[in-house]
Each structure stands twice: as C-alpha cells, then as structure tokens.
Amino acid sequence: MKSNHWTLDRDAIIGLLGKDKVIGREIIVMEEVGSTNDEAKRLGDEGGEEGLVVFAEMQTSGRGRGGSEWVSCAGEGLMFSVLLRPSGSAASWLWLSHAAGVAVCRGIRAACGVEVLLKWPNDVYSADGKKVCGILVENQGDYVVVGMGINVLAKRFGGELADTAGSVAMLGGRGASREEVAGRVLNAFDALYRVGQRDRGPVIAEAEALSGLMGREIEFRRGIEGRERGRFLGLGRGGEMRVRLGDGTETMVVQADEVRVCGSLGGG
C-alpha cells in the first residue's frame, strides 16, 4: 500500500503501549477504509483476536451514533476501532462506552496536560462545548467494536462545524503528536477494560466525575417519545443516565437520542 507523509507511525504507537496489554495486541494502520468499525467487525467475524485495533487515515463512510456522519481530515485526527470480547451478557456492556470516554479524557490529559469533559453517553467535549471526540460502540453478539474519532491537530473548522467542533490542538496545552495521543488513550483504555471486567463500579464513578452534565438541565428524547427535560443527577450502576424530571420524579435512561445541555457544557 502506498505511503503518504501523513500516515500514522504504527511503530511509534506500539512503542508507547504497555508490554502485558490486551488492547493493542495487534495494530493495523490503513490509509483508506469504509469505516474502521466495519473493518473491525469483518475481522471479528473471522475470529480476530481481542484487543485488535484498526486505524485509518481516511474513512469513506465514517459514522457516529444514530448513523450521523463523522468527518475528519487526513493527518489531523485519529479514527480507530477496538475489537473486544468482554465477559458478561451483552445487556451489561454499556460501561464500555464510559470506559472509552474516560480513556480519551485520561489520554488527552497525559499527552497534552489539558482537561476535557464527558457528555453522556458517548461524546467528549471541551469546557466551552466543542465536540472533540465521538465514540460508537456496536454490539455484535459475541464481541463488541468500540470506535473512536478524536480531533487532534485541526486548528479550525469551517461551515456548520465552526460552532460545534473542537480539537485537542485548539485546547492549548503541550503539543503532542497523534501517535502520542493514540498511545496514551489505548493504554488508559486497556487499564480501564481490565478493571471493568472485574468491577465496572470504578469506571462508572470516574465517568461520573468527568461528566460535564452533572447538575445541569438537559433535554433528551427516548425513542419515539417526545422530548423530555430534567436535571442530570449522575450515572446508575450500569452507566445509565439518572435524571430528575420536571415533575420531581427520578428516572433511569438507558438509551436516548439528542441529549442537549440547557447552557454551556461544563459551565457554572
């Protein structure tokens, strides 16, 4: 496959990973693919080893949650998917989304010294409400694929993304290569995955502590129901969203579309 100057350095990423790792046992770097999640699923169907990671510089059909398009310029972002075969029933795997989000927060902090926040269930934002990373977890029955798209080096976004998208570089802090960010995130994800396999409680607690929604008024929609409004109270034991509705009742939300913050994410 022809190489370009912006192609990720696979060896540099491997050099940052722990020796006794699960996540990152095998790393594949591709220049172009439909989506890294689809490629990881193809490999999973063929018996791919747990911890395999697929990176790509370009995705022709990258997507986020709900089928939304994920856009990233070659050489500026990280687009990768991790193949996992977790224990327990598929119904208990919501914690993996939180583990991935916490891993991104830890990795960015370790690489660049800046803080980012989690937005339930699967996004990472800067304190001023700009989306830095999206996470897509797809349950395939006997395995799971966790896809991440992290904006790392972009200096600006145009068009419709100008007001909503951010990047690690735009947060300031120490400059870091994409390889360093990738390595730090994968190391953190590996550690969290090991902990969560035994006890997901610490993972959920850290995700709650990193949440930019804590105590804030939010709007959300569950399936075909109308929009609801309430105050974010935290996370349930399985990673569900705890919300106090306008009538004072509390509810646990397992899945919701279009979670919106009524005010700036992470603000006072």
mmCIF file of C-alpha atoms in Angstrom:
data_model
loop_
_atom_site.group_PDB
_atom_site.id
_atom_site.type_symbol
_atom_site.label_atom_id
_atom_site.label_comp_id
_atom_site.label_asym_id
_atom_site.label_seq_id
_atom_site.Cartn_x
_atom_site.Cartn_y
_atom_site.Cartn_z
ATOM 1 C CA MET A 1 0.000 0.000 0.000
ATOM 2 C CA LYS A 2 1.409 3.359 -0.966
ATOM 3 C CA SER A 3 2.594 5.521 1.922
ATOM 4 C CA ASN A 4 1.948 9.240 2.483
ATOM 5 C CA HIS A 5 3.762 11.709 4.721
ATOM 6 C CA TRP A 6 0.727 11.920 6.971
ATOM 7 C CA THR A 7 0.336 8.205 7.583
ATOM 8 C CA LEU A 8 0.342 7.243 11.263
ATOM 9 C CA ASP A 9 3.553 5.700 12.555
ATOM 10 C CA ARG A 10 2.434 2.268 13.753
ATOM 11 C CA ASP A 11 5.764 1.513 15.441
ATOM 12 C CA ALA A 12 5.621 4.773 17.396
ATOM 13 C CA ILE A 13 2.177 3.856 18.768
ATOM 14 C CA ILE A 14 3.315 0.336 19.679
ATOM 15 C CA GLY A 15 6.360 1.776 21.449
ATOM 16 C CA LEU A 16 4.078 3.697 23.826
ATOM 17 C CA LEU A 17 1.972 0.700 24.835
ATOM 18 C CA GLY A 18 2.459 -1.484 27.881
ATOM 19 C CA LYS A 19 4.087 -4.866 27.370
ATOM 20 C CA ASP A 20 1.390 -7.010 29.030
ATOM 21 C CA LYS A 21 -1.527 -5.453 27.188
ATOM 22 C CA VAL A 22 -4.878 -6.673 25.956
ATOM 23 C CA ILE A 23 -5.854 -3.639 23.889
ATOM 24 C CA GLY A 24 -3.205 -3.114 21.238
ATOM 25 C CA ARG A 25 -2.038 -6.718 20.915
ATOM 26 C CA GLU A 26 -2.340 -6.186 17.185
ATOM 27 C CA ILE A 27 -2.439 -2.795 15.480
ATOM 28 C CA ILE A 28 -3.394 -2.271 11.857
ATOM 29 C CA VAL A 29 -2.952 1.106 10.128
ATOM 30 C CA MET A 30 -4.817 1.612 6.857
ATOM 31 C CA GLU A 31 -4.810 4.630 4.580
ATOM 32 C CA GLU A 32 -8.444 4.367 3.499
ATOM 33 C CA VAL A 33 -11.392 2.248 4.594
ATOM 34 C CA GLY A 34 -15.173 2.472 4.536
ATOM 35 C CA SER A 35 -15.222 2.699 8.320
ATOM 36 C CA THR A 36 -12.868 1.344 10.953
ATOM 37 C CA ASN A 37 -15.821 -0.179 12.813
ATOM 38 C CA ASP A 38 -16.870 -2.121 9.730
ATOM 39 C CA GLU A 39 -13.307 -3.338 9.193
ATOM 40 C CA ALA A 40 -13.028 -4.413 12.840
ATOM 41 C CA LYS A 41 -16.364 -6.241 12.533
ATOM 42 C CA ARG A 42 -15.132 -8.045 9.435
ATOM 43 C CA LEU A 43 -12.057 -9.168 11.344
ATOM 44 C CA GLY A 44 -14.185 -10.078 14.360
ATOM 45 C CA ASP A 45 -16.366 -12.320 12.212
ATOM 46 C CA GLU A 46 -13.197 -14.028 11.027
ATOM 47 C CA GLY A 47 -12.109 -14.749 14.599
ATOM 48 C CA GLY A 48 -9.924 -11.699 15.161
ATOM 49 C CA GLU A 49 -8.096 -11.580 18.479
ATOM 50 C CA GLU A 50 -9.452 -9.482 21.325
ATOM 51 C CA GLY A 51 -7.618 -6.181 21.611
ATOM 52 C CA LEU A 52 -7.039 -5.755 17.880
ATOM 53 C CA VAL A 53 -7.062 -2.068 16.877
ATOM 54 C CA VAL A 54 -7.753 -0.754 13.363
ATOM 55 C CA PHE A 55 -6.638 2.789 12.487
ATOM 56 C CA ALA A 56 -7.410 4.577 9.225
ATOM 57 C CA GLU A 57 -6.378 7.945 7.830
ATOM 58 C CA MET A 58 -9.491 8.263 5.679
ATOM 59 C CA GLN A 59 -12.993 6.858 6.062
ATOM 60 C CA THR A 60 -15.305 6.969 3.079
ATOM 61 C CA SER A 61 -18.355 6.135 5.190
ATOM 62 C CA GLY A 62 -17.398 7.021 8.739
ATOM 63 C CA ARG A 63 -20.340 7.371 11.074
ATOM 64 C CA GLY A 64 -21.271 8.284 14.584
ATOM 65 C CA ARG A 65 -24.130 7.363 16.853
ATOM 66 C CA GLY A 66 -27.505 7.205 15.140
ATOM 67 C CA GLY A 67 -25.848 6.945 11.723
ATOM 68 C CA SER A 68 -24.581 10.542 11.736
ATOM 69 C CA GLU A 69 -21.557 11.224 9.548
ATOM 70 C CA TRP A 70 -18.139 11.612 11.168
ATOM 71 C CA VAL A 71 -15.810 13.926 9.249
ATOM 72 C CA SER A 72 -12.050 14.185 9.818
ATOM 73 C CA CYS A 73 -9.232 15.409 7.586
ATOM 74 C CA ALA A 74 -6.322 13.077 6.842
ATOM 75 C CA GLY A 75 -3.320 13.791 9.021
ATOM 76 C CA GLU A 76 -5.309 15.736 11.618
ATOM 77 C CA GLY A 77 -7.405 13.232 13.547
ATOM 78 C CA LEU A 78 -7.421 9.730 14.938
ATOM 79 C CA MET A 79 -10.017 7.288 13.667
ATOM 80 C CA PHE A 80 -9.771 3.820 15.118
ATOM 81 C CA SER A 81 -11.783 0.853 16.362
ATOM 82 C CA VAL A 82 -11.035 -1.717 19.050
ATOM 83 C CA LEU A 83 -12.285 -5.309 18.925
ATOM 84 C CA LEU A 84 -13.263 -6.632 22.366
ATOM 85 C CA ARG A 85 -14.749 -9.866 23.668
ATOM 86 C CA PRO A 86 -15.935 -8.864 27.159
ATOM 87 C CA SER A 87 -17.359 -11.185 29.759
ATOM 88 C CA GLY A 88 -20.960 -10.969 30.923
ATOM 89 C CA SER A 89 -24.147 -10.503 28.962
ATOM 90 C CA ALA A 90 -24.487 -8.010 26.139
ATOM 91 C CA ALA A 91 -27.051 -6.105 28.212
ATOM 92 C CA SER A 92 -24.286 -5.186 30.688
ATOM 93 C CA TRP A 93 -21.849 -3.738 28.167
ATOM 94 C CA LEU A 94 -22.964 -0.075 28.433
ATOM 95 C CA TRP A 95 -19.998 0.509 30.713
ATOM 96 C CA LEU A 96 -17.661 0.089 27.730
ATOM 97 C CA SER A 97 -18.832 3.406 26.288
ATOM 98 C CA HIS A 98 -17.935 5.090 29.570
ATOM 99 C CA ALA A 99 -14.585 3.299 29.736
ATOM 100 C CA ALA A 100 -13.754 4.571 26.251
ATOM 101 C CA GLY A 101 -14.763 8.127 27.167
ATOM 102 C CA VAL A 102 -12.696 8.097 30.347
ATOM 103 C CA ALA A 103 -9.753 6.688 28.374
ATOM 104 C CA VAL A 104 -9.934 9.610 25.941
ATOM 105 C CA CYS A 105 -10.022 12.096 28.834
ATOM 106 C CA ARG A 106 -7.070 10.410 30.523
ATOM 107 C CA GLY A 107 -5.123 10.134 27.286
ATOM 108 C CA ILE A 108 -5.555 13.775 26.309
ATOM 109 C CA ARG A 109 -4.614 14.899 29.811
ATOM 110 C CA ALA A 110 -1.491 12.694 29.838
ATOM 111 C CA ALA A 111 -0.366 13.735 26.342
ATOM 112 C CA CYS A 112 -1.234 17.434 26.432
ATOM 113 C CA GLY A 113 -1.988 18.441 30.007
ATOM 114 C CA VAL A 114 -5.488 19.706 29.228
ATOM 115 C CA GLU A 115 -8.864 18.630 30.584
ATOM 116 C CA VAL A 116 -11.926 17.568 28.622
ATOM 117 C CA LEU A 117 -15.394 16.504 29.753
ATOM 118 C CA LEU A 118 -17.787 13.659 29.057
ATOM 119 C CA LYS A 119 -21.270 14.126 27.651
ATOM 120 C CA TRP A 120 -23.491 11.091 28.179
ATOM 121 C CA PRO A 121 -23.452 8.620 26.598
ATOM 122 C CA ASN A 122 -20.520 8.759 24.200
ATOM 123 C CA ASP A 123 -19.046 12.196 23.442
ATOM 124 C CA VAL A 124 -16.034 14.129 24.724
ATOM 125 C CA TYR A 125 -16.215 17.921 24.793
ATOM 126 C CA SER A 126 -14.105 20.907 25.741
ATOM 127 C CA ALA A 127 -15.376 23.058 28.597
ATOM 128 C CA ASP A 128 -16.741 25.595 26.092
ATOM 129 C CA GLY A 129 -18.970 22.974 24.499
ATOM 130 C CA LYS A 130 -16.949 21.990 21.413
ATOM 131 C CA LYS A 131 -17.008 18.294 20.476
ATOM 132 C CA VAL A 132 -13.512 16.813 20.459
ATOM 133 C CA CYS A 133 -14.304 13.101 20.225
ATOM 134 C CA GLY A 134 -17.188 10.821 19.331
ATOM 135 C CA ILE A 135 -17.474 7.190 20.386
ATOM 136 C CA LEU A 136 -19.533 4.471 18.719
ATOM 137 C CA VAL A 137 -19.999 1.107 20.462
ATOM 138 C CA GLU A 138 -21.509 -1.662 18.345
ATOM 139 C CA ASN A 139 -22.611 -4.938 19.940
ATOM 140 C CA GLN A 140 -22.111 -7.876 17.594
ATOM 141 C CA GLY A 141 -23.425 -10.595 19.866
ATOM 142 C CA ASP A 142 -20.282 -12.413 20.911
ATOM 143 C CA TYR A 143 -17.979 -9.423 20.572
ATOM 144 C CA VAL A 144 -18.060 -5.626 20.688
ATOM 145 C CA VAL A 145 -16.437 -2.991 18.499
ATOM 146 C CA VAL A 146 -15.591 0.347 20.114
ATOM 147 C CA GLY A 147 -14.926 3.075 17.561
ATOM 148 C CA MET A 148 -13.382 6.446 18.415
ATOM 149 C CA GLY A 149 -12.897 9.571 16.342
ATOM 150 C CA ILE A 150 -10.652 12.170 18.001
ATOM 151 C CA ASN A 151 -9.944 15.596 16.504
ATOM 152 C CA VAL A 152 -6.272 16.096 17.369
ATOM 153 C CA LEU A 153 -4.408 18.622 15.207
ATOM 154 C CA ALA A 154 -7.112 20.669 13.466
ATOM 155 C CA LYS A 155 -6.706 24.420 14.023
ATOM 156 C CA ARG A 156 -10.130 25.440 12.817
ATOM 157 C CA PHE A 157 -13.395 24.085 11.436
ATOM 158 C CA GLY A 158 -15.471 25.746 8.767
ATOM 159 C CA GLY A 159 -19.109 25.770 7.773
ATOM 160 C CA GLU A 160 -21.641 24.120 10.050
ATOM 161 C CA LEU A 161 -18.876 22.672 12.249
ATOM 162 C CA ALA A 162 -17.369 26.035 13.179
ATOM 163 C CA ASP A 163 -19.603 26.465 16.231
ATOM 164 C CA THR A 164 -19.743 22.857 17.376
ATOM 165 C CA ALA A 165 -16.419 21.096 16.667
ATOM 166 C CA GLY A 166 -13.156 21.411 18.556
ATOM 167 C CA SER A 167 -9.807 19.664 18.677
ATOM 168 C CA VAL A 168 -7.058 18.818 21.120
ATOM 169 C CA ALA A 169 -4.790 21.408 19.468
ATOM 170 C CA MET A 170 -7.407 24.118 19.944
ATOM 171 C CA LEU A 171 -7.371 23.471 23.693
ATOM 172 C CA GLY A 172 -3.753 24.608 24.013
ATOM 173 C CA GLY A 173 -1.530 22.746 26.446
ATOM 174 C CA ARG A 174 1.519 20.779 25.420
ATOM 175 C CA GLY A 175 1.784 19.957 21.753
ATOM 176 C CA ALA A 176 1.538 16.218 21.145
ATOM 177 C CA SER A 177 1.706 14.016 18.075
ATOM 178 C CA ARG A 178 -1.244 11.912 17.024
ATOM 179 C CA GLU A 179 0.805 8.845 17.860
ATOM 180 C CA GLU A 180 1.313 10.009 21.447
ATOM 181 C CA VAL A 181 -2.379 10.761 21.897
ATOM 182 C CA ALA A 182 -3.257 7.355 20.420
ATOM 183 C CA GLY A 183 -0.805 5.521 22.653
ATOM 184 C CA ARG A 184 -1.963 7.301 25.804
ATOM 185 C CA VAL A 185 -5.630 6.652 25.024
ATOM 186 C CA LEU A 186 -5.053 2.970 24.275
ATOM 187 C CA ASN A 187 -3.023 2.500 27.461
ATOM 188 C CA ALA A 188 -5.789 4.105 29.501
ATOM 189 C CA PHE A 189 -8.473 2.056 27.764
ATOM 190 C CA ASP A 190 -6.524 -1.140 28.404
ATOM 191 C CA ALA A 191 -6.255 -0.350 32.133
ATOM 192 C CA LEU A 192 -9.934 0.567 32.405
ATOM 193 C CA TYR A 193 -11.012 -2.519 30.486
ATOM 194 C CA ARG A 194 -9.113 -4.779 32.867
ATOM 195 C CA VAL A 195 -10.697 -3.087 35.882
ATOM 196 C CA GLY A 196 -14.180 -3.085 34.351
ATOM 197 C CA GLN A 197 -14.057 -6.774 33.557
ATOM 198 C CA ARG A 198 -13.775 -7.412 37.309
ATOM 199 C CA ASP A 199 -15.810 -4.485 38.648
ATOM 200 C CA ARG A 200 -17.327 -1.761 36.481
ATOM 201 C CA GLY A 201 -18.022 0.408 39.547
ATOM 202 C CA PRO A 202 -14.709 2.351 39.455
ATOM 203 C CA VAL A 203 -15.133 3.007 35.713
ATOM 204 C CA ILE A 204 -18.658 4.371 36.183
ATOM 205 C CA ALA A 205 -17.521 6.503 39.144
ATOM 206 C CA GLU A 206 -14.712 8.095 37.132
ATOM 207 C CA ALA A 207 -17.037 8.715 34.193
ATOM 208 C CA GLU A 208 -19.463 10.456 36.540
ATOM 209 C CA ALA A 209 -16.657 12.588 37.991
ATOM 210 C CA LEU A 210 -15.624 13.660 34.478
ATOM 211 C CA SER A 211 -19.166 14.439 33.341
ATOM 212 C CA GLY A 212 -19.869 17.936 32.100
ATOM 213 C CA LEU A 213 -23.585 17.300 32.650
ATOM 214 C CA MET A 214 -23.541 16.946 36.424
ATOM 215 C CA GLY A 215 -26.328 19.012 37.965
ATOM 216 C CA ARG A 216 -27.240 20.637 34.679
ATOM 217 C CA GLU A 217 -30.595 20.991 32.986
ATOM 218 C CA ILE A 218 -30.791 18.782 29.899
ATOM 219 C CA GLU A 219 -33.255 17.862 27.184
ATOM 220 C CA PHE A 220 -33.408 14.385 25.686
ATOM 221 C CA ARG A 221 -35.633 12.044 23.720
ATOM 222 C CA ARG A 222 -36.180 8.344 24.332
ATOM 223 C CA GLY A 223 -37.052 6.507 21.126
ATOM 224 C CA ILE A 224 -40.303 7.733 19.607
ATOM 225 C CA GLU A 225 -41.331 9.592 22.750
ATOM 226 C CA GLY A 226 -41.378 13.365 22.796
ATOM 227 C CA ARG A 227 -38.629 15.471 24.234
ATOM 228 C CA GLU A 228 -38.172 15.403 27.995
ATOM 229 C CA ARG A 229 -36.426 17.859 30.248
ATOM 230 C CA GLY A 230 -34.792 17.338 33.611
ATOM 231 C CA ARG A 231 -31.684 17.663 35.753
ATOM 232 C CA PHE A 232 -28.754 15.287 35.298
ATOM 233 C CA LEU A 233 -28.107 13.569 38.635
ATOM 234 C CA GLY A 234 -25.330 11.205 37.653
ATOM 235 C CA LEU A 235 -24.923 7.635 36.488
ATOM 236 C CA GLY A 236 -26.560 4.400 37.566
ATOM 237 C CA ARG A 237 -24.553 1.309 38.452
ATOM 238 C CA GLY A 238 -24.615 0.125 34.854
ATOM 239 C CA GLY A 239 -23.843 3.533 33.349
ATOM 240 C CA GLU A 240 -27.462 4.629 32.833
ATOM 241 C CA MET A 241 -28.288 8.332 32.985
ATOM 242 C CA ARG A 242 -30.075 9.382 36.185
ATOM 243 C CA VAL A 243 -32.425 12.307 35.634
ATOM 244 C CA ARG A 244 -34.852 14.214 37.844
ATOM 245 C CA LEU A 245 -37.753 15.238 35.618
ATOM 246 C CA GLY A 246 -39.718 18.461 35.883
ATOM 247 C CA ASP A 247 -42.427 16.826 37.997
ATOM 248 C CA GLY A 248 -39.832 15.791 40.587
ATOM 249 C CA THR A 249 -39.729 12.097 39.707
ATOM 250 C CA GLU A 250 -36.423 10.388 39.011
ATOM 251 C CA THR A 251 -35.843 8.147 36.011
ATOM 252 C CA MET A 252 -33.046 5.956 34.682
ATOM 253 C CA VAL A 253 -32.329 6.394 30.979
ATOM 254 C CA VAL A 254 -30.548 3.535 29.226
ATOM 255 C CA GLN A 255 -30.716 4.935 25.700
ATOM 256 C CA ALA A 256 -31.596 8.406 24.459
ATOM 257 C CA ASP A 257 -31.233 10.485 21.326
ATOM 258 C CA GLU A 258 -30.242 14.136 21.121
ATOM 259 C CA VAL A 259 -29.142 14.828 24.664
ATOM 260 C CA ARG A 260 -28.873 18.630 24.818
ATOM 261 C CA VAL A 261 -27.475 20.820 27.558
ATOM 262 C CA CYS A 262 -29.527 23.871 28.553
ATOM 263 C CA GLY A 263 -26.496 26.171 28.820
ATOM 264 C CA SER A 264 -22.751 25.787 28.270
ATOM 265 C CA LEU A 265 -21.287 22.345 28.905
ATOM 266 C CA GLY A 266 -19.116 22.396 31.986
ATOM 267 C CA GLY A 267 -20.078 25.934 32.915
ATOM 268 C CA GLY A 268 -21.050 27.136 36.361
#
